[in-house]
Amino acid sequence: MAMPRAKGVAALLAFVLAVTACSSGSTPSPSSGSSGAAASGAGASGAGGSGSPAASGSGGASGGTAISASGELNVMGFDCTKGDDIALNRIKEFKSKFPDVTLKCTEGGLNDQQFLTAVRSGSPPDLIYMDRGKIGTFASQGAIQPMDDCVSKAGIDMSNFRDAAVKQVTFDSKVYGIPEFFNVVVLVINNKVLKEAGVSPDDVDTSKWDALKAANLKLLKKSGNKITRLGFDPKLPEFLPLWAKINGVDLISADGKTSNLDDPKVAEALTFARDLIQAHGKAADFFAARDSLSADFFGAGNPIAKDVLGAFPIEQFFLNVMADTSPNVDITVKAPKTKDGQDISYATGLTWAVPEGAKNKDAACAMAATMTSKDTWVAASKARADKRKADKKPYTGTFTGNKAADAEIFGTLVDLSAMPQFDAAVKATVAVSDKAFAMPAVAGGADFEKAWRDAVNKVLNEGADPAQALKDADATAQQALDAGGG
Amino acid sequence: MTAATAPAPGRLTRLSQDLRRSETRWAFLFLLPWIVGFVIFTAGPMIASLVLSFTNLSLRKNFDFIGTANYERLINDQRVGLALGNTAYFTILHVPLSMAFALLLALMLLRVGRSAGFFRTVFYLPTITPAVAVGALWLLLLNGQAGLINQALGLFGINGPNWTTDPTWIKPGLVLMSLWALGSTVVIYFAALRNVPLELYEAARVDGASSWQQFRNITLPMISGALFFTLIVNTIASLQVFDQVYTMYFGQPNATAGDRAALFYVVHLFNEAFVSFRMGYASALAWLLFIIIMVITFIQIRLSKRWVYYEND
């Protein structure tokens, strides 16, 4: 009698194990949170109706139509609890304006795979925080939706944002994102190294290629085969679009439909930038030296502080790094110039976007509008400026992408009078911000970028002829643009 | 008519008789969790990916069946050829070297007596170190200018290459890194070596066999089963190498030399699936790899009859 019972128990156990094996990880957990959120959402409406000014607070972009929001807001790509002070203070601002919105954020940056799978499976977040460069790819895949309704509902004035940023979030004549942050490329020049090498900062000028070539040769230093100091680092492959623009051509047509990679001016720009690298020796030696000399890029041992780099183009965030970790560096910062002498820069940044199928679009719109509004930026920047002052550290400003916010931040909050070089650097950066260009939002943008990066890598590492490599890449890139990334 | 189907009932009858036996039923019942898991999490996705390989699924809303277009695209995709070449290069270098070094370490373990347990743990530690940490660590070790490897080579007057930035040296550098984590193979060889009967060596010594002759004619044949197993497992693992390579050369957006020189097959597959989101094409890539692995494994099994010794042969 005992045996069959034991077998019965074992059979039951096996069955439970089988069922567990089937279900583990495959069944979505019941969203207790969402029911809670629904309840909170209901309460929120009540609160809103009770006259709380915050419950229907203005999106605040430009004092347009008010937007009301409540309920649960799922955000992906923006860490609401572990970000820096600028992020956390803006979240605080949003929460104070929309107390009836329950904010739920994923940790860490946006994971494309996680996001697109969520969209595909019908459970997308309500709002994502993403790289502006991917707007075209996501929009063409139907993963995000136009935000024109949000723009008009929340009274967001897109002309408040920098042109290059707006261009990056506009796809097929529709606005797909509310931009924030504006990283522009500037030339950072190490005066100490230049003096030692007998080079004038005027010679580090991207419009005078012969002078720059000669300066590079004087600035670089070698000990036997070992490179001990980089001269001028052109930052390839990532800044090829900038070098092409300096030479008067865009990698892609303004409408995003035609690849210009086979334009002889692109090949000429790539050849020049490659030669700056090869003046140091083989590209492999240059990159190995760059890796080792820049090992502490974000710390006090950054290559400018260590005097192991003459000059390079770099996003303006590096000014913050130096002001924070090595404020005594002797630098000149200026805008890159086109060959005909015009200031130019290359911009990148982030954006808020609403996924296709988002359930709480009003709250998503409210958050995007609030986070990017002038008032929010200024409040968060003021908090940072005060904190930096208390810590006896300089505040070099926040490049928000919102022109009005930038004007107030750099006009009233940034005071670098005690650090004249950083003061001049920040002023030069602000001045070039309006002259910056960005890659347009295009379908197949990821494949287009892969094609030109591949060409640059072939030229640098495999000795390919620039014109031929770019011609080959152009065919691949055009195919990608025509296929729209499919 | 019935004569043609006559042989089948014999086998079916035997199966039904087996199933009627209580032990067989219980065996299947206890195997059920694994069988269900296998069907749902392995066989199911494999069949699904085979179906997807004939579609243009790309995380867009809808997809269409496109026949063999993905497989035709494989032929024209230059990066497939590049990735296959890189993967074959790595496999051809890594598999024999890893087996030779692991055997050497296992032979050394055999001689250290009581300390074998300690060294076994030491040899196994790299295997359980997270791949991302290993990748980041080796980027520093292999740096052409300041890395420890080249500094060590410098002590012998050797001017080491740029392991991480010179396309010619990237794959040898990766092979070097792969030889650091041989723990599993060492443990398998160590166990196999301990199972070789000592009487065989004693008899050989009496007959005047040298150490090399003993190793060649006793040790190698007696552990050939373990060698064969690791040959198959290491070959498959090499053809699927991904995590450390991805961390080292594809984790940062501005990779230079590694972008092409370290483009291994599974890295390319991953990029197509999860960077470009061409799931249909990535499925076709996965099936090509599956077929390659199947053919190589089949050849290895066929050839094994010539050199693998089993006690009951």
Short mmCIF file of N, CA and C in Angstrom, two decimals, chain A residues 362-480:
data_model
loop_
_atom_site.label_atom_id
_atom_site.label_comp_id
_atom_site.label_asym_id
_atom_site.label_seq_id
_atom_site.Cartn_x
_atom_site.Cartn_y
_atom_site.Cartn_z
N ASP A 362 -0.68 60.98 -22.28
CA ASP A 362 -0.75 62.32 -21.68
C ASP A 362 0.36 62.52 -20.65
N ALA A 363 0.53 61.50 -19.80
CA ALA A 363 1.59 61.61 -18.79
C ALA A 363 2.96 61.64 -19.46
N ALA A 364 3.11 60.83 -20.53
CA ALA A 364 4.38 60.82 -21.24
C ALA A 364 4.67 62.20 -21.82
N CYS A 365 3.65 62.79 -22.40
CA CYS A 365 3.81 64.12 -22.99
C CYS A 365 4.15 65.14 -21.90
N ALA A 366 3.43 65.01 -20.77
CA ALA A 366 3.66 65.95 -19.67
C ALA A 366 5.11 65.87 -19.20
N MET A 367 5.61 64.64 -19.10
CA MET A 367 6.98 64.49 -18.61
C MET A 367 7.99 65.03 -19.63
N ALA A 368 7.79 64.68 -20.90
CA ALA A 368 8.72 65.16 -21.94
C ALA A 368 8.74 66.69 -21.96
N ALA A 369 7.56 67.29 -21.85
CA ALA A 369 7.48 68.75 -21.89
C ALA A 369 8.12 69.38 -20.66
N THR A 370 7.85 68.79 -19.49
CA THR A 370 8.38 69.35 -18.24
C THR A 370 9.90 69.24 -18.17
N MET A 371 10.38 68.05 -18.51
CA MET A 371 11.82 67.81 -18.39
C MET A 371 12.63 68.71 -19.31
N THR A 372 12.04 69.14 -20.43
CA THR A 372 12.80 69.93 -21.41
C THR A 372 12.45 71.41 -21.37
N SER A 373 11.59 71.80 -20.43
CA SER A 373 11.18 73.20 -20.40
C SER A 373 12.27 74.09 -19.80
N LYS A 374 12.22 75.32 -20.17
CA LYS A 374 13.23 76.28 -19.70
C LYS A 374 13.26 76.33 -18.17
N ASP A 375 12.07 76.42 -17.56
CA ASP A 375 12.01 76.58 -16.10
C ASP A 375 12.66 75.39 -15.39
N THR A 376 12.36 74.19 -15.90
CA THR A 376 12.92 73.00 -15.25
C THR A 376 14.44 72.98 -15.37
N TRP A 377 14.93 73.26 -16.57
CA TRP A 377 16.38 73.27 -16.78
C TRP A 377 17.05 74.30 -15.86
N VAL A 378 16.46 75.49 -15.80
CA VAL A 378 17.09 76.56 -15.02
C VAL A 378 17.09 76.20 -13.53
N ALA A 379 15.95 75.63 -13.06
CA ALA A 379 15.89 75.26 -11.64
C ALA A 379 16.94 74.20 -11.31
N ALA A 380 17.05 73.18 -12.18
CA ALA A 380 18.02 72.11 -11.92
C ALA A 380 19.45 72.65 -12.02
N SER A 381 19.68 73.54 -12.97
CA SER A 381 21.03 74.09 -13.14
C SER A 381 21.40 74.99 -11.97
N LYS A 382 20.42 75.70 -11.46
CA LYS A 382 20.69 76.57 -10.31
C LYS A 382 21.09 75.72 -9.09
N ALA A 383 20.37 74.60 -8.94
CA ALA A 383 20.69 73.69 -7.83
C ALA A 383 22.12 73.17 -7.98
N ARG A 384 22.49 72.84 -9.23
CA ARG A 384 23.85 72.34 -9.43
C ARG A 384 24.88 73.46 -9.19
N ALA A 385 24.60 74.64 -9.69
CA ALA A 385 25.54 75.75 -9.51
C ALA A 385 25.75 76.02 -8.01
N ASP A 386 24.66 75.97 -7.24
CA ASP A 386 24.78 76.20 -5.78
C ASP A 386 25.61 75.11 -5.13
N LYS A 387 25.36 73.88 -5.57
CA LYS A 387 26.09 72.75 -4.99
C LYS A 387 27.58 72.84 -5.31
N ARG A 388 27.87 73.19 -6.56
CA ARG A 388 29.28 73.30 -6.95
C ARG A 388 29.97 74.42 -6.16
N LYS A 389 29.20 75.50 -5.94
CA LYS A 389 29.76 76.62 -5.19
C LYS A 389 30.08 76.17 -3.76
N ALA A 390 29.13 75.42 -3.18
CA ALA A 390 29.34 74.91 -1.81
C ALA A 390 30.54 73.98 -1.75
N ASP A 391 30.74 73.23 -2.83
CA ASP A 391 31.89 72.30 -2.88
C ASP A 391 33.17 73.00 -3.34
N LYS A 392 33.07 74.30 -3.59
CA LYS A 392 34.21 75.11 -4.08
C LYS A 392 34.75 74.57 -5.40
N LYS A 393 33.82 74.24 -6.27
CA LYS A 393 34.20 73.75 -7.60
C LYS A 393 33.50 74.61 -8.65
N PRO A 394 34.11 74.75 -9.83
CA PRO A 394 33.47 75.60 -10.85
C PRO A 394 32.27 74.92 -11.50
N TYR A 395 31.32 75.71 -11.92
CA TYR A 395 30.18 75.18 -12.68
C TYR A 395 30.32 75.71 -14.11
N THR A 396 30.51 74.76 -15.04
CA THR A 396 30.76 75.17 -16.43
C THR A 396 29.49 75.21 -17.27
N GLY A 397 28.35 75.00 -16.62
CA GLY A 397 27.08 75.13 -17.34
C GLY A 397 26.55 73.81 -17.85
N THR A 398 25.29 73.84 -18.26
CA THR A 398 24.64 72.65 -18.81
C THR A 398 24.11 73.03 -20.19
N PHE A 399 24.54 72.29 -21.19
CA PHE A 399 24.11 72.58 -22.57
C PHE A 399 22.83 71.78 -22.83
N THR A 400 21.71 72.47 -22.69
CA THR A 400 20.42 71.78 -22.61
C THR A 400 19.78 71.47 -23.95
N GLY A 401 20.14 72.21 -24.98
CA GLY A 401 19.44 72.07 -26.26
C GLY A 401 18.27 73.05 -26.36
N ASN A 402 17.88 73.61 -25.20
CA ASN A 402 16.80 74.61 -25.17
C ASN A 402 17.47 75.99 -25.14
N LYS A 403 17.26 76.76 -26.20
CA LYS A 403 18.02 78.02 -26.35
C LYS A 403 17.75 79.01 -25.22
N ALA A 404 16.46 79.11 -24.83
CA ALA A 404 16.13 80.07 -23.76
C ALA A 404 16.76 79.64 -22.45
N ALA A 405 16.73 78.34 -22.19
CA ALA A 405 17.35 77.84 -20.95
C ALA A 405 18.85 78.09 -20.98
N ASP A 406 19.48 77.79 -22.13
CA ASP A 406 20.93 78.01 -22.25
C ASP A 406 21.26 79.49 -22.00
N ALA A 407 20.43 80.37 -22.57
CA ALA A 407 20.71 81.81 -22.42
C ALA A 407 20.69 82.20 -20.94
N GLU A 408 19.73 81.69 -20.21
CA GLU A 408 19.64 82.05 -18.79
C GLU A 408 20.76 81.39 -17.97
N ILE A 409 21.00 80.12 -18.28
CA ILE A 409 22.04 79.39 -17.52
C ILE A 409 23.40 80.06 -17.72
N PHE A 410 23.75 80.31 -18.99
CA PHE A 410 25.07 80.87 -19.24
C PHE A 410 25.13 82.37 -18.98
N GLY A 411 23.93 83.00 -18.98
CA GLY A 411 23.91 84.43 -18.71
C GLY A 411 23.94 84.75 -17.23
N THR A 412 23.34 83.92 -16.40
CA THR A 412 23.22 84.28 -14.99
C THR A 412 23.85 83.28 -14.01
N LEU A 413 23.88 81.99 -14.37
CA LEU A 413 24.34 80.99 -13.39
C LEU A 413 25.81 80.64 -13.50
N VAL A 414 26.33 80.74 -14.71
CA VAL A 414 27.73 80.34 -14.91
C VAL A 414 28.64 81.55 -14.66
N ASP A 415 29.48 81.40 -13.67
CA ASP A 415 30.43 82.48 -13.38
C ASP A 415 31.83 81.88 -13.30
N LEU A 416 32.57 82.06 -14.38
CA LEU A 416 33.91 81.47 -14.42
C LEU A 416 34.98 82.57 -14.44
N SER A 417 34.63 83.72 -13.82
CA SER A 417 35.58 84.84 -13.87
C SER A 417 36.91 84.50 -13.20
N ALA A 418 36.86 83.55 -12.28
CA ALA A 418 38.12 83.17 -11.61
C ALA A 418 38.94 82.20 -12.45
N MET A 419 38.34 81.69 -13.53
CA MET A 419 39.04 80.73 -14.40
C MET A 419 38.92 81.22 -15.84
N PRO A 420 39.70 82.23 -16.21
CA PRO A 420 39.52 82.87 -17.51
C PRO A 420 39.57 81.91 -18.70
N GLN A 421 40.43 80.90 -18.62
CA GLN A 421 40.54 79.98 -19.76
C GLN A 421 39.25 79.17 -19.94
N PHE A 422 38.70 78.72 -18.82
CA PHE A 422 37.44 77.97 -18.90
C PHE A 422 36.30 78.90 -19.30
N ASP A 423 36.37 80.14 -18.84
CA ASP A 423 35.36 81.13 -19.21
C ASP A 423 35.34 81.32 -20.73
N ALA A 424 36.53 81.49 -21.29
CA ALA A 424 36.63 81.66 -22.75
C ALA A 424 36.18 80.38 -23.46
N ALA A 425 36.53 79.24 -22.88
CA ALA A 425 36.17 77.95 -23.50
C ALA A 425 34.65 77.79 -23.57
N VAL A 426 33.99 78.11 -22.47
CA VAL A 426 32.54 77.96 -22.42
C VAL A 426 31.89 78.95 -23.40
N LYS A 427 32.41 80.16 -23.44
CA LYS A 427 31.84 81.16 -24.36
C LYS A 427 31.99 80.70 -25.81
N ALA A 428 33.15 80.14 -26.13
CA ALA A 428 33.37 79.65 -27.50
C ALA A 428 32.40 78.52 -27.83
N THR A 429 32.15 77.68 -26.83
CA THR A 429 31.24 76.54 -27.05
C THR A 429 29.82 77.02 -27.27
N VAL A 430 29.39 77.97 -26.43
CA VAL A 430 28.02 78.50 -26.58
C VAL A 430 27.88 79.15 -27.96
N ALA A 431 28.92 79.88 -28.34
CA ALA A 431 28.85 80.61 -29.62
C ALA A 431 28.70 79.67 -30.81
N VAL A 432 29.36 78.51 -30.74
CA VAL A 432 29.32 77.62 -31.90
C VAL A 432 28.09 76.70 -31.90
N SER A 433 27.36 76.72 -30.80
CA SER A 433 26.21 75.80 -30.70
C SER A 433 25.19 76.02 -31.80
N ASP A 434 24.98 77.28 -32.16
CA ASP A 434 23.99 77.56 -33.21
C ASP A 434 24.51 77.24 -34.60
N LYS A 435 25.81 76.95 -34.70
CA LYS A 435 26.37 76.65 -36.02
C LYS A 435 26.61 75.15 -36.18
N ALA A 436 26.13 74.40 -35.21
CA ALA A 436 26.38 72.96 -35.26
C ALA A 436 25.42 72.27 -36.22
N PHE A 437 25.90 71.20 -36.84
CA PHE A 437 25.04 70.39 -37.70
C PHE A 437 24.89 69.01 -37.05
N ALA A 438 23.89 68.29 -37.51
CA ALA A 438 23.69 66.93 -37.00
C ALA A 438 23.30 66.03 -38.15
N MET A 439 23.51 64.76 -37.98
CA MET A 439 23.09 63.80 -39.01
C MET A 439 21.57 63.75 -38.99
N PRO A 440 20.94 63.79 -40.16
CA PRO A 440 19.47 63.78 -40.17
C PRO A 440 18.91 62.42 -39.76
N ALA A 441 17.65 62.44 -39.33
CA ALA A 441 16.98 61.18 -38.97
C ALA A 441 16.59 60.46 -40.25
N VAL A 442 17.15 59.27 -40.45
CA VAL A 442 16.83 58.52 -41.67
C VAL A 442 16.55 57.07 -41.35
N ALA A 443 15.69 56.48 -42.17
CA ALA A 443 15.47 55.04 -42.04
C ALA A 443 16.73 54.37 -42.56
N GLY A 444 17.16 53.35 -41.89
CA GLY A 444 18.40 52.69 -42.31
C GLY A 444 19.63 53.44 -41.86
N GLY A 445 19.45 54.37 -40.92
CA GLY A 445 20.57 55.16 -40.42
C GLY A 445 21.67 54.31 -39.80
N ALA A 446 21.26 53.25 -39.09
CA ALA A 446 22.25 52.39 -38.42
C ALA A 446 23.13 51.70 -39.46
N ASP A 447 22.52 51.22 -40.54
CA ASP A 447 23.30 50.53 -41.58
C ASP A 447 24.16 51.53 -42.35
N PHE A 448 23.64 52.74 -42.51
CA PHE A 448 24.41 53.78 -43.20
C PHE A 448 25.69 54.07 -42.40
N GLU A 449 25.51 54.21 -41.10
CA GLU A 449 26.67 54.50 -40.25
C GLU A 449 27.66 53.34 -40.26
N LYS A 450 27.12 52.12 -40.23
CA LYS A 450 28.00 50.95 -40.24
C LYS A 450 28.84 50.96 -41.52
N ALA A 451 28.22 51.36 -42.63
CA ALA A 451 28.94 51.35 -43.92
C ALA A 451 30.11 52.32 -43.90
N TRP A 452 29.89 53.56 -43.42
CA TRP A 452 31.03 54.50 -43.47
C TRP A 452 32.08 54.21 -42.40
N ARG A 453 31.64 53.68 -41.28
CA ARG A 453 32.63 53.30 -40.26
C ARG A 453 33.51 52.15 -40.78
N ASP A 454 32.87 51.22 -41.47
CA ASP A 454 33.60 50.10 -42.05
C ASP A 454 34.66 50.61 -43.03
N ALA A 455 34.27 51.60 -43.82
CA ALA A 455 35.21 52.16 -44.81
C ALA A 455 36.40 52.81 -44.09
N VAL A 456 36.11 53.58 -43.05
CA VAL A 456 37.20 54.25 -42.31
C VAL A 456 38.13 53.19 -41.70
N ASN A 457 37.55 52.15 -41.14
CA ASN A 457 38.37 51.11 -40.52
C ASN A 457 39.24 50.39 -41.55
N LYS A 458 38.68 50.18 -42.73
CA LYS A 458 39.47 49.53 -43.80
C LYS A 458 40.65 50.42 -44.19
N VAL A 459 40.38 51.72 -44.27
CA VAL A 459 41.45 52.67 -44.66
C VAL A 459 42.53 52.71 -43.59
N LEU A 460 42.11 52.82 -42.33
CA LEU A 460 43.08 52.98 -41.25
C LEU A 460 43.84 51.70 -40.95
N ASN A 461 43.13 50.59 -40.95
CA ASN A 461 43.75 49.36 -40.44
C ASN A 461 44.18 48.37 -41.50
N GLU A 462 43.60 48.51 -42.69
CA GLU A 462 43.95 47.53 -43.72
C GLU A 462 44.59 48.19 -44.93
N GLY A 463 44.87 49.48 -44.80
CA GLY A 463 45.58 50.18 -45.87
C GLY A 463 44.77 50.38 -47.14
N ALA A 464 43.44 50.32 -47.04
CA ALA A 464 42.61 50.50 -48.24
C ALA A 464 42.71 51.94 -48.75
N ASP A 465 42.50 52.09 -50.05
CA ASP A 465 42.50 53.43 -50.65
C ASP A 465 41.20 54.14 -50.24
N PRO A 466 41.31 55.36 -49.69
CA PRO A 466 40.10 56.04 -49.19
C PRO A 466 38.99 56.16 -50.23
N ALA A 467 39.36 56.56 -51.45
CA ALA A 467 38.32 56.76 -52.47
C ALA A 467 37.61 55.45 -52.79
N GLN A 468 38.39 54.37 -52.92
CA GLN A 468 37.79 53.07 -53.26
C GLN A 468 36.94 52.54 -52.10
N ALA A 469 37.48 52.67 -50.89
CA ALA A 469 36.73 52.16 -49.72
C ALA A 469 35.41 52.91 -49.57
N LEU A 470 35.45 54.23 -49.80
CA LEU A 470 34.22 55.01 -49.66
C LEU A 470 33.25 54.73 -50.81
N LYS A 471 33.81 54.44 -51.98
CA LYS A 471 32.94 54.10 -53.12
C LYS A 471 32.20 52.79 -52.83
N ASP A 472 32.94 51.82 -52.30
CA ASP A 472 32.30 50.54 -51.94
C ASP A 472 31.25 50.77 -50.86
N ALA A 473 31.63 51.59 -49.88
CA ALA A 473 30.69 51.86 -48.77
C ALA A 473 29.45 52.57 -49.26
N ASP A 474 29.65 53.44 -50.26
CA ASP A 474 28.51 54.20 -50.79
C ASP A 474 27.45 53.26 -51.36
N ALA A 475 27.89 52.23 -52.05
CA ALA A 475 26.93 51.28 -52.63
C ALA A 475 26.14 50.60 -51.52
N THR A 476 26.85 50.15 -50.48
CA THR A 476 26.18 49.49 -49.35
C THR A 476 25.25 50.46 -48.63
N ALA A 477 25.75 51.69 -48.43
CA ALA A 477 24.97 52.69 -47.70
C ALA A 477 23.71 53.07 -48.46
N GLN A 478 23.84 53.23 -49.79
CA GLN A 478 22.67 53.61 -50.58
C GLN A 478 21.62 52.50 -50.56
N GLN A 479 22.12 51.27 -50.60
CA GLN A 479 21.22 50.11 -50.52
C GLN A 479 20.45 50.14 -49.19
N ALA A 480 21.18 50.48 -48.12
CA ALA A 480 20.55 50.53 -46.78
C ALA A 480 19.51 51.65 -46.73
#
